[in-house]
Every structure is written in structure tokens, then in C-alpha cells.
mmCIF file of C-alpha atoms and ligand atoms in Angstrom:
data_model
loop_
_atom_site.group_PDB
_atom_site.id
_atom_site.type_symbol
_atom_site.label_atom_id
_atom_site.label_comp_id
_atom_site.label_asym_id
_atom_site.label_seq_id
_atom_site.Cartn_x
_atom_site.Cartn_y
_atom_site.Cartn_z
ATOM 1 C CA UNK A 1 80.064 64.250 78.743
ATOM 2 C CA UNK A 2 77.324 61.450 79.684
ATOM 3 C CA UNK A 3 73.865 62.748 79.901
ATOM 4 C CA UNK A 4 72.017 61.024 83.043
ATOM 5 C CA UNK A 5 68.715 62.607 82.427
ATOM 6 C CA UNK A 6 67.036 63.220 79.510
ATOM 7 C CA UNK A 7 63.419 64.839 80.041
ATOM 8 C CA UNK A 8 62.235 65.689 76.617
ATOM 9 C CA UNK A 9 58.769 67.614 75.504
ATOM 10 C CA UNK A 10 57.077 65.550 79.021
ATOM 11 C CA UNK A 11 53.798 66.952 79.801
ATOM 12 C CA UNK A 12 51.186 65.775 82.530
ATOM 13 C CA UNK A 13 47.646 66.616 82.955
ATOM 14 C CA UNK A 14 45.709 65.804 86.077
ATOM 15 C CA UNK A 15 42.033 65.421 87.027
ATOM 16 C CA UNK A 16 40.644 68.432 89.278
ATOM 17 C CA UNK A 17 37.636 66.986 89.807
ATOM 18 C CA UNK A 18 36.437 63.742 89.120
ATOM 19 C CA UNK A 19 32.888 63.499 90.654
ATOM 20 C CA UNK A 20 30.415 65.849 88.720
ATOM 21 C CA UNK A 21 25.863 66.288 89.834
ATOM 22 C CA UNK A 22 23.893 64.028 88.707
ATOM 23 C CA UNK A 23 22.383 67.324 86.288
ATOM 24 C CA UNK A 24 25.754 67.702 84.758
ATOM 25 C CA UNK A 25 26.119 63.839 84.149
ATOM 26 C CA UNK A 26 22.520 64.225 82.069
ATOM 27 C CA UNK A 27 23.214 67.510 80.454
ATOM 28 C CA UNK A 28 26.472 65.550 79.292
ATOM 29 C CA UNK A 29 24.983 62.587 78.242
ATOM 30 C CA UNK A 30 21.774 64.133 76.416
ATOM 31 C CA UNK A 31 24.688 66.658 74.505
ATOM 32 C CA UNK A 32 25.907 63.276 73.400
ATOM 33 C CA UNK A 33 29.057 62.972 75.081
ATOM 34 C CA UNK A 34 30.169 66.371 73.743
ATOM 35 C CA UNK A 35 33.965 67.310 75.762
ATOM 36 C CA UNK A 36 35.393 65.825 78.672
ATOM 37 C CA UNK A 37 33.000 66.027 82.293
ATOM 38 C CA UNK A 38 36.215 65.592 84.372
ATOM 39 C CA UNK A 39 37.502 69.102 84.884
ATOM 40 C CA UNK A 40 41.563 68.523 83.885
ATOM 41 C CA UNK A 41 45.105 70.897 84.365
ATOM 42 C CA UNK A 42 48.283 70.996 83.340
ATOM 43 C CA UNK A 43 51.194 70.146 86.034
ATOM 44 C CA UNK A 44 53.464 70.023 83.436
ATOM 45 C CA UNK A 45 53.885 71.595 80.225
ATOM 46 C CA UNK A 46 56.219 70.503 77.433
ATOM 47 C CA UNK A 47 58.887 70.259 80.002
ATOM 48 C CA UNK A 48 62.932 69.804 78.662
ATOM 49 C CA UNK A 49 65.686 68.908 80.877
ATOM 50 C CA UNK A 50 68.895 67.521 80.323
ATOM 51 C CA UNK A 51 71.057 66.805 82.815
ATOM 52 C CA UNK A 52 75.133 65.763 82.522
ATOM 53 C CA UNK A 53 76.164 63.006 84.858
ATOM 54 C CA UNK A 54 77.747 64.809 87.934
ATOM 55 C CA UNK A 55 75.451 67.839 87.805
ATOM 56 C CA UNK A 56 74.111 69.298 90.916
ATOM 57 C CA UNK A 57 70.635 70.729 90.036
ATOM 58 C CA UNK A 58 68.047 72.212 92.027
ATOM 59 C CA UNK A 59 64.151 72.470 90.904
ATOM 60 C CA UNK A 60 62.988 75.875 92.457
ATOM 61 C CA UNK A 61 59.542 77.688 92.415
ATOM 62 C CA UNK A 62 56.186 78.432 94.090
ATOM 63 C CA UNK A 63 53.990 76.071 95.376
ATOM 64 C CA UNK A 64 51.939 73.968 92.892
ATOM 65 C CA UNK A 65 54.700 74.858 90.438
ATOM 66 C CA UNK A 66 55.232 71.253 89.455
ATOM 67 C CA UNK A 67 58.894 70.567 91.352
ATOM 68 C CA UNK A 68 58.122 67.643 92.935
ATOM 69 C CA UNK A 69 55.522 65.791 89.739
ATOM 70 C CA UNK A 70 58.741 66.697 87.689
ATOM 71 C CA UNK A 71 60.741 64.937 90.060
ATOM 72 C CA UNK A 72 58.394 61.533 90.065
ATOM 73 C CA UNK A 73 58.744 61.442 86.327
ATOM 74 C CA UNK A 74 62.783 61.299 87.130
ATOM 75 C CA UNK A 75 62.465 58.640 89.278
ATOM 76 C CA UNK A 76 59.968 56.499 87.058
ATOM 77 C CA UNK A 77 57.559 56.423 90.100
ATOM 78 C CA UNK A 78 54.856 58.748 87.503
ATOM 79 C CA UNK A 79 54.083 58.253 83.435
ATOM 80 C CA UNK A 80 54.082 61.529 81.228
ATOM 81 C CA UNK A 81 50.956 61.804 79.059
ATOM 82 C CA UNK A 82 53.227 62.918 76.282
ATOM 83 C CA UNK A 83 57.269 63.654 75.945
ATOM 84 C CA UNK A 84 59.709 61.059 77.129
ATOM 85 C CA UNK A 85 62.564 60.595 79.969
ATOM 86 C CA UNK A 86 65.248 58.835 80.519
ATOM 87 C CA UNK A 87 68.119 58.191 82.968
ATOM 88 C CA UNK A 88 71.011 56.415 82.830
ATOM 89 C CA UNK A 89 72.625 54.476 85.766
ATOM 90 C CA UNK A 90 70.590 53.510 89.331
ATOM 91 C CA UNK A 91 68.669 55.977 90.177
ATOM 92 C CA UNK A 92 67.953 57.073 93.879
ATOM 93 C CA UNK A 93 64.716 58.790 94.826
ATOM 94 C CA UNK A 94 63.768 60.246 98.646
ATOM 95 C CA UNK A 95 60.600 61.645 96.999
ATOM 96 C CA UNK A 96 57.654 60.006 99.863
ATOM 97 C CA UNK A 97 60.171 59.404 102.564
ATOM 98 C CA UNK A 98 59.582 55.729 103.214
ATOM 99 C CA UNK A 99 57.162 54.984 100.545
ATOM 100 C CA UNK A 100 58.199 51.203 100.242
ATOM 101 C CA UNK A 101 58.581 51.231 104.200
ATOM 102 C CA UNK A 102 56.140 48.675 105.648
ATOM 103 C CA UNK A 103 54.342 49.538 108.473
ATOM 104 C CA UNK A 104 54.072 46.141 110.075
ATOM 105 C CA UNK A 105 57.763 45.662 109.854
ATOM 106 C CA UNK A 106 60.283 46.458 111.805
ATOM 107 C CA UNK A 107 63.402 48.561 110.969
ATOM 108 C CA UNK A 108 65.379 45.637 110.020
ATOM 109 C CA UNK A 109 63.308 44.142 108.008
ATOM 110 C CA UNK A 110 62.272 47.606 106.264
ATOM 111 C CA UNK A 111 65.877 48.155 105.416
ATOM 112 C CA UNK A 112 66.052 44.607 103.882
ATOM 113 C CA UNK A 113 62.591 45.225 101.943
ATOM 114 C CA UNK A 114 63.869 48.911 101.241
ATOM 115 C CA UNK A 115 66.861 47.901 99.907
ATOM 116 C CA UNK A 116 66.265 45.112 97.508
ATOM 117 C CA UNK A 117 63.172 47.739 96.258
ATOM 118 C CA UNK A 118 66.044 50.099 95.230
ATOM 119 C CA UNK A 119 68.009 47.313 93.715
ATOM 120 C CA UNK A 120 70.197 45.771 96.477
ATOM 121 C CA UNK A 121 70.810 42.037 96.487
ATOM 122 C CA UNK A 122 70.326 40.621 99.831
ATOM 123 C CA UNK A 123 74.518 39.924 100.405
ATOM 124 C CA UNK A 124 74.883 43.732 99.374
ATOM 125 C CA UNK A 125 72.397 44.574 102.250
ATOM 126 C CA UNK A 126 73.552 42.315 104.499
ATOM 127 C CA UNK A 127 77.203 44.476 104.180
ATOM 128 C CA UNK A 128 76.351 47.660 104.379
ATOM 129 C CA UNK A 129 73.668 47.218 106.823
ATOM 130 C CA UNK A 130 75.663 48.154 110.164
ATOM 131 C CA UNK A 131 76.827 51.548 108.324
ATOM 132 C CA UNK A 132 73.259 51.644 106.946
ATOM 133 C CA UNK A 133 71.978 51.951 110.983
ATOM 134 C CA UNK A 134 74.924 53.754 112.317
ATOM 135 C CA UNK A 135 73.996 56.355 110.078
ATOM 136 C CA UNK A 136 70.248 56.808 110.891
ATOM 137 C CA UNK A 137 71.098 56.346 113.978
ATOM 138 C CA UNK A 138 68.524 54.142 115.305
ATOM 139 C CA UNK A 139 70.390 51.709 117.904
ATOM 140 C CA UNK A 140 68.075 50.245 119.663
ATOM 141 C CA UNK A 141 65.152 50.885 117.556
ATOM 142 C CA UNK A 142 66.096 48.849 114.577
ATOM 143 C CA UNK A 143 63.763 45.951 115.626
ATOM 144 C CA UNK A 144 61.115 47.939 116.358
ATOM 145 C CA UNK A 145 57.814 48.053 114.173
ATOM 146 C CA UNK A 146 58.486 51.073 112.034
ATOM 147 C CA UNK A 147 54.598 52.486 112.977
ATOM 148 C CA UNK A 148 56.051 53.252 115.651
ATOM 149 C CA UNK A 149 59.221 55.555 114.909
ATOM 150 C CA UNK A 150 58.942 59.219 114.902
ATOM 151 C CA UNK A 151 58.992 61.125 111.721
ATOM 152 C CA UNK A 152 62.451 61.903 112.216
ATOM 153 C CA UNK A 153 63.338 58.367 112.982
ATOM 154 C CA UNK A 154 61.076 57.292 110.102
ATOM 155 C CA UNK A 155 63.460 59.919 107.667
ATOM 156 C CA UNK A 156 67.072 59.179 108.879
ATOM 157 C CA UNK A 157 66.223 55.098 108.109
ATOM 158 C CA UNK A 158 64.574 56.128 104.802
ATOM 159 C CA UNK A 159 67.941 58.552 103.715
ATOM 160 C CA UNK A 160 69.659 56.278 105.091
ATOM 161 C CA UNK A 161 68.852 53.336 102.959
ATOM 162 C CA UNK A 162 68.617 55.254 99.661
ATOM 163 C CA UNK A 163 72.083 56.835 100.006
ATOM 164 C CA UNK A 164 73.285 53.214 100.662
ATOM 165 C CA UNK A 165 72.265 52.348 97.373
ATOM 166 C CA UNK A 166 75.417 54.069 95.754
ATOM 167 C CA UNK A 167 72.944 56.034 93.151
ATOM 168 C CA UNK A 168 74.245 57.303 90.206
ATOM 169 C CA UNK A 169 71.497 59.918 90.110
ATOM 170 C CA UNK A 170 70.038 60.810 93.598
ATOM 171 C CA UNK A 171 66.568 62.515 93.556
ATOM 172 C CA UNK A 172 65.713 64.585 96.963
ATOM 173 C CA UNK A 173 62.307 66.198 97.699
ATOM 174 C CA UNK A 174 62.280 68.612 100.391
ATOM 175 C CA UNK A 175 62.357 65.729 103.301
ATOM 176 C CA UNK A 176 65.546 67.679 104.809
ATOM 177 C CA UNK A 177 63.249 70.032 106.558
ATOM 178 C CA UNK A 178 62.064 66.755 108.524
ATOM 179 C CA UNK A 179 64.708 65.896 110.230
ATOM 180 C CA UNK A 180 66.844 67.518 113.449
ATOM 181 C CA UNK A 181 69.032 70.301 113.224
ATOM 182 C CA UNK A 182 72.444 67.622 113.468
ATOM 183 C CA UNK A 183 70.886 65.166 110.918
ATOM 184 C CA UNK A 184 69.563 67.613 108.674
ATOM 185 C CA UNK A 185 73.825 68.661 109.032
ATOM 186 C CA UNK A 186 74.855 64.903 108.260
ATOM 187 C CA UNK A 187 72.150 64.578 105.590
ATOM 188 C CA UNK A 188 73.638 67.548 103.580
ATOM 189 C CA UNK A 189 77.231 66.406 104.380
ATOM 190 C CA UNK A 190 76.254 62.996 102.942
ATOM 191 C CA UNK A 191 74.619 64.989 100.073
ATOM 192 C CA UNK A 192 77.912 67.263 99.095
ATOM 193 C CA UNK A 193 79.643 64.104 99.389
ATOM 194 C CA UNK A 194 78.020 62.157 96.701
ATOM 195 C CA UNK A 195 77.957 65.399 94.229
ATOM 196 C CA UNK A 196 81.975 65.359 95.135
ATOM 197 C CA UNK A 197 82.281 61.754 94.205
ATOM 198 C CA UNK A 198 80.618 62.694 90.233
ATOM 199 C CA UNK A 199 77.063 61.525 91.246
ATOM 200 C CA UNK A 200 74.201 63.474 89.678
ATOM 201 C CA UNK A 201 72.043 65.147 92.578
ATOM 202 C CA UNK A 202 68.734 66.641 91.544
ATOM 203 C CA UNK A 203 66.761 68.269 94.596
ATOM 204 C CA UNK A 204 63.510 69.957 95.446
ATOM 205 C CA UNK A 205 63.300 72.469 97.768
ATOM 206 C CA UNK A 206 62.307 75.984 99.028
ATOM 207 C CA UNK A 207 65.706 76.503 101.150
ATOM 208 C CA UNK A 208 67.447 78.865 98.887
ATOM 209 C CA UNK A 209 70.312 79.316 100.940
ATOM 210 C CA UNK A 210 70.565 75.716 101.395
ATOM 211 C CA UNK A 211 70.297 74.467 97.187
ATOM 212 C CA UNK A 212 72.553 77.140 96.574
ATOM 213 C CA UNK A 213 75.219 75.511 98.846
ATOM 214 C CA UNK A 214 74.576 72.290 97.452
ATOM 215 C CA UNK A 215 73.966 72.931 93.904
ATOM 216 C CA UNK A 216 75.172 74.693 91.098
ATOM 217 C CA UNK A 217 72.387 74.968 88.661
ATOM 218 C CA UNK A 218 68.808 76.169 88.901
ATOM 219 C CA UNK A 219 65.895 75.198 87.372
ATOM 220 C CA UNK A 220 62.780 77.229 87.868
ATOM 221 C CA UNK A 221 59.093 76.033 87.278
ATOM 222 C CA UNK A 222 55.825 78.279 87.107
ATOM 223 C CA UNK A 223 52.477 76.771 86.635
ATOM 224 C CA UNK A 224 54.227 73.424 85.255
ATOM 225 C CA UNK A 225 56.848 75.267 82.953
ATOM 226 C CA UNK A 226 60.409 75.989 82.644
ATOM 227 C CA UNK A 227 60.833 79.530 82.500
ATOM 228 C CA UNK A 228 64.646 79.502 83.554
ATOM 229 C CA UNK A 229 67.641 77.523 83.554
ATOM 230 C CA UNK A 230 70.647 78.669 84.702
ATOM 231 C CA UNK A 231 73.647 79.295 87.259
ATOM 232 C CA UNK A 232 72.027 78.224 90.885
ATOM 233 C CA UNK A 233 72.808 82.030 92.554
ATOM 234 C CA UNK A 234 70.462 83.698 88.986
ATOM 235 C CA UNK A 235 67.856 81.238 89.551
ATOM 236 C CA UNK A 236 67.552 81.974 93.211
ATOM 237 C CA UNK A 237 67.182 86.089 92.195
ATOM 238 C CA UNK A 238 65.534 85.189 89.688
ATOM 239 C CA UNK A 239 62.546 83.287 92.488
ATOM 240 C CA UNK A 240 63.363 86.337 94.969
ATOM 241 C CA UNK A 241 61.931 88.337 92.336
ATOM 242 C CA UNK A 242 65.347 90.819 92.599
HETATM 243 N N1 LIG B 301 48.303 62.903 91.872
HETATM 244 C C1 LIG B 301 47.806 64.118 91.668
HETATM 245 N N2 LIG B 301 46.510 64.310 91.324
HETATM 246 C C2 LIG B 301 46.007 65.535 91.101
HETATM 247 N N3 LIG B 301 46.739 66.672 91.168
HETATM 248 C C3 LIG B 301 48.029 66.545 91.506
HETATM 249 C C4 LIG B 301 48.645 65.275 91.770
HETATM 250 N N4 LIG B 301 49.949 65.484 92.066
HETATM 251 C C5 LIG B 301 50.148 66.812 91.986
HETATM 252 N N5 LIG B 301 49.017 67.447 91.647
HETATM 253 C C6 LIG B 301 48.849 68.880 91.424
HETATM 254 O O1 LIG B 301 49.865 69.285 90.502
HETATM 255 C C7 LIG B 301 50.344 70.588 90.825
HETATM 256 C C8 LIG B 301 51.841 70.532 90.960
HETATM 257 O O2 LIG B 301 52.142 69.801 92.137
HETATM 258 P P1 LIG B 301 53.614 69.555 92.668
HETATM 259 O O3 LIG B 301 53.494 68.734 93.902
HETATM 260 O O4 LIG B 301 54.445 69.047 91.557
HETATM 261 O O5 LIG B 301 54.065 71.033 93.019
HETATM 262 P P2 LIG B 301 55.367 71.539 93.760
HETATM 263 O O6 LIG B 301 55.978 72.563 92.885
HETATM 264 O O7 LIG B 301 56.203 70.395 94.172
HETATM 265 O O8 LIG B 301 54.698 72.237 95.009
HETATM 266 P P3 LIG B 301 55.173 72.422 96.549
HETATM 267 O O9 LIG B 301 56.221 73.476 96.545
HETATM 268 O O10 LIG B 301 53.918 72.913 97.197
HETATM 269 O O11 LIG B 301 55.615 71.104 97.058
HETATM 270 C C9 LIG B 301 49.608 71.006 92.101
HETATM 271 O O12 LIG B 301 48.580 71.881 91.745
HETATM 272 C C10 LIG B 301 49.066 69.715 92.664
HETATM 273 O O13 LIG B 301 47.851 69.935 93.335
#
């Protein structure tokens, strides 16, 4: 077997508060620099994950648990302070649904910009782009400034885009709860799909019913650590507390 990711010992701290009072600036200074003033926590904490190309793996836990800061150190998009990760193959993420969208552009052009971000030469785009629309369905919006889609319309380009990519490893953060009812239905479709064609799917999200459709192992976080990994229907008991 190929592993596709390899998360090893990755931790992550972040910055609570960065402004301190003027008092607490002195008392700081006249201590001599003694400690850190910024106030820091732990999102992640020596964090291991290895995942075998084809897996279908769901991230799973409370809010604040650390899913979706796990998931950005997948896709390369954050740094860990300390561990490593890797991934093998082109890698996928619909982490900030249209994050390289550009407001000022319209749909067209955002798919061409879009694409060639996730690593689609221009005669690629240029081929896949009718299936690329007739998927998100956007007809007669596609050269319309993006600023002014919907969120839903705003999504099914974004999805739409990234599964056109043909992604070896596709990473998913909770954006199906932003579509309709019939997309959210193609989306997942599209999603079983690419797990059935040996692509490696890791997704965030707090529809139990729905990751344990799609995927077949869990992966549970609390307060930025692992505390199981396992069969997708234990991992979902296991967060329902039964
Ligand atoms: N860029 C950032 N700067 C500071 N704190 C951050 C940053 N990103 C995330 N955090 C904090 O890290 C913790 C973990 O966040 P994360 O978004 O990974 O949680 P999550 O498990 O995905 O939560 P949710 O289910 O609410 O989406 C949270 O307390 C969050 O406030």
C-alpha cells in the first residue's frame, strides 16, 4: 500500500491574545523580558496520521477541536510549529470555499484563475471547462462578477473546480451544509465517486450520518489531540458519547 498522507508528531500553537495594557507591557519589560506577553494555546498537539492512498477518512469532534487547522496542514495552506506532513500526489482542498476566487472577476475567469491555482494548465481548463459549469450549474451566470453570486452559487463553482482537478487526495471542510438540498445530493454523489475510483477523501464535518455514508474511518480530535482512530460507525459512538 502507498501512504498519501503522512502527518507525523505536527503540533500548532496559536496567539490568544496579541495586544496586552500598556501596565503589563512595563511590568514585562522592567522583569526584563521574563516569559512570553502574548497569551498562546495549543490547536494541535503532537498529532499522527497516516493515511493509505484510497482511504476514506473523516476528522470528527467538538467545536474548537482542531478538525479543520488539521485539515490546513493537509493541504499545505498552514506550517506546523513542530512535526512534519506530507502527501503524495495533487492534492485537492475545499477548506475556505473560494479562497483563490477573485471578487472582481467573473465566473469564467475565476474558474480559469481557480484552476491553474490548483495546478491546471490553461488547455486542461479550457477542456473540462463546459463539464466544469454544467456541474455548478451556473448557465447564465458564468460571466457574471462572482461578488455577486449567492453563497450557494459561490460553493457549487468552488466544488466544482476543485473536483475538476482529478485530486489524488481531496480535502473537504464542512462546505456541504452550504449548498441546496439537490447539490448537496450531487456533491456527495461526486464525493462517493472519487473514493470509488481509489482517490483518498479526507473530510470535516459534524454530519454523522452523512461521514459515515461516505467514509470508512474515523478520526476523533479533543482539544487538538487524537484520542481515537478507528472504524467510522466506533468513532461516531464514540463522539455520541454511547
Ligand atoms: N488562525 C488562527 N488564529 C488563532 N486561533 C485559531 C486560528 N485558527 C484556529 N484557531 C483556534 O484553534 C482552535 C481549533 O480550531 P479549528 O477551526 O481547527 O476547530 P474545529 O475542530 O474545526 O472547529 P469547528 O467544529 O467549530 O469548525 C479553535 O479554538 C480556534 O479558535
Amino acid at each position: 500500500m502507498t501512504t498519501a498522507i503522512e502527518v507525523q508528531g505536527i503540533s500548532k500553537q496559536f496567539v490568544l491574545r496579541h495586544t496586552r495594557s500598556l501596565k503589563e507591557a512595563f511590568i514585562w519589560l522592567i522583569k526584563g523580558r521574563k516569559g512570553d506577553l502574548s497569551e498562546k494555546f495549543h490547536a494541535l498537539k503532537d498529532v499522527d496520521l497516516m493515511v493509505e492512498q484510497g482511504e476514506t477518512v473523516a476528522l470528527l469532534g467538538f467545536n474548537g477541536s482542531g478538525k479543520s487547522t488539521l485539515l490546513k496542514h493537509i493541504s499545505g495552506v498552514m506550517i506546523p510549529d513542530t512535526g512534519s506532513v506530507r502527501t503524495r500526489g495533487k492534492v485537492a482542498g475545499l477548506i475556505e470555499v473560494g479562497a483563490g476566487f477573485h471578487h472582481d472577476l467573473s465566473g469564467r475567469d475565476n474558474v480559469y484563475l481557480n484552476g491553474a491555482i490548483l495546478g491546471m494548465t490553461e488547455a486542461q481548463i479550457d477542456e473540462r471547462f463546459e463539464s466544469i459549469i454544467e456541474f455548478a450549474e451556473i448557465g447564465q451566470f458564468i460571466d457574471t462578477e462572482v461578488k455577486f453570486y449567492s453563497s450557494g452559487m459561490y460553493l457549487r463553482l468552488a466544488f466544482s473546480v476543485a473536483v475538476h482537478t482529478n485530486p489524488e487526495v481531496f480535502l473537504v471542510d464542512e462546505i456541504l451544509a452550504v449548498g441546496d438540498e439537490p447539490f448537496q445530493k450531487k456533491c456527495i454523489a461526486k464525493i462517493q465517486e472519487l473514493a470509488a475510483e481509489g482517490r483518498t477523501l479526507v473530510v470535516v464535518s459534524h454530519d454523522l450520518d452523512l461521514v459515515a455514508r461516505i467514509c470508512e474511518r474515523g478520526v476523533v480530535l479533543d482539544h487538538g489531540e487524537v484520542t481515537f482512530d478507528g472504524g467510522i460507525h466506533e468513532a461516531v459512538a464514540k463522539l455520541r458519547g454511547a
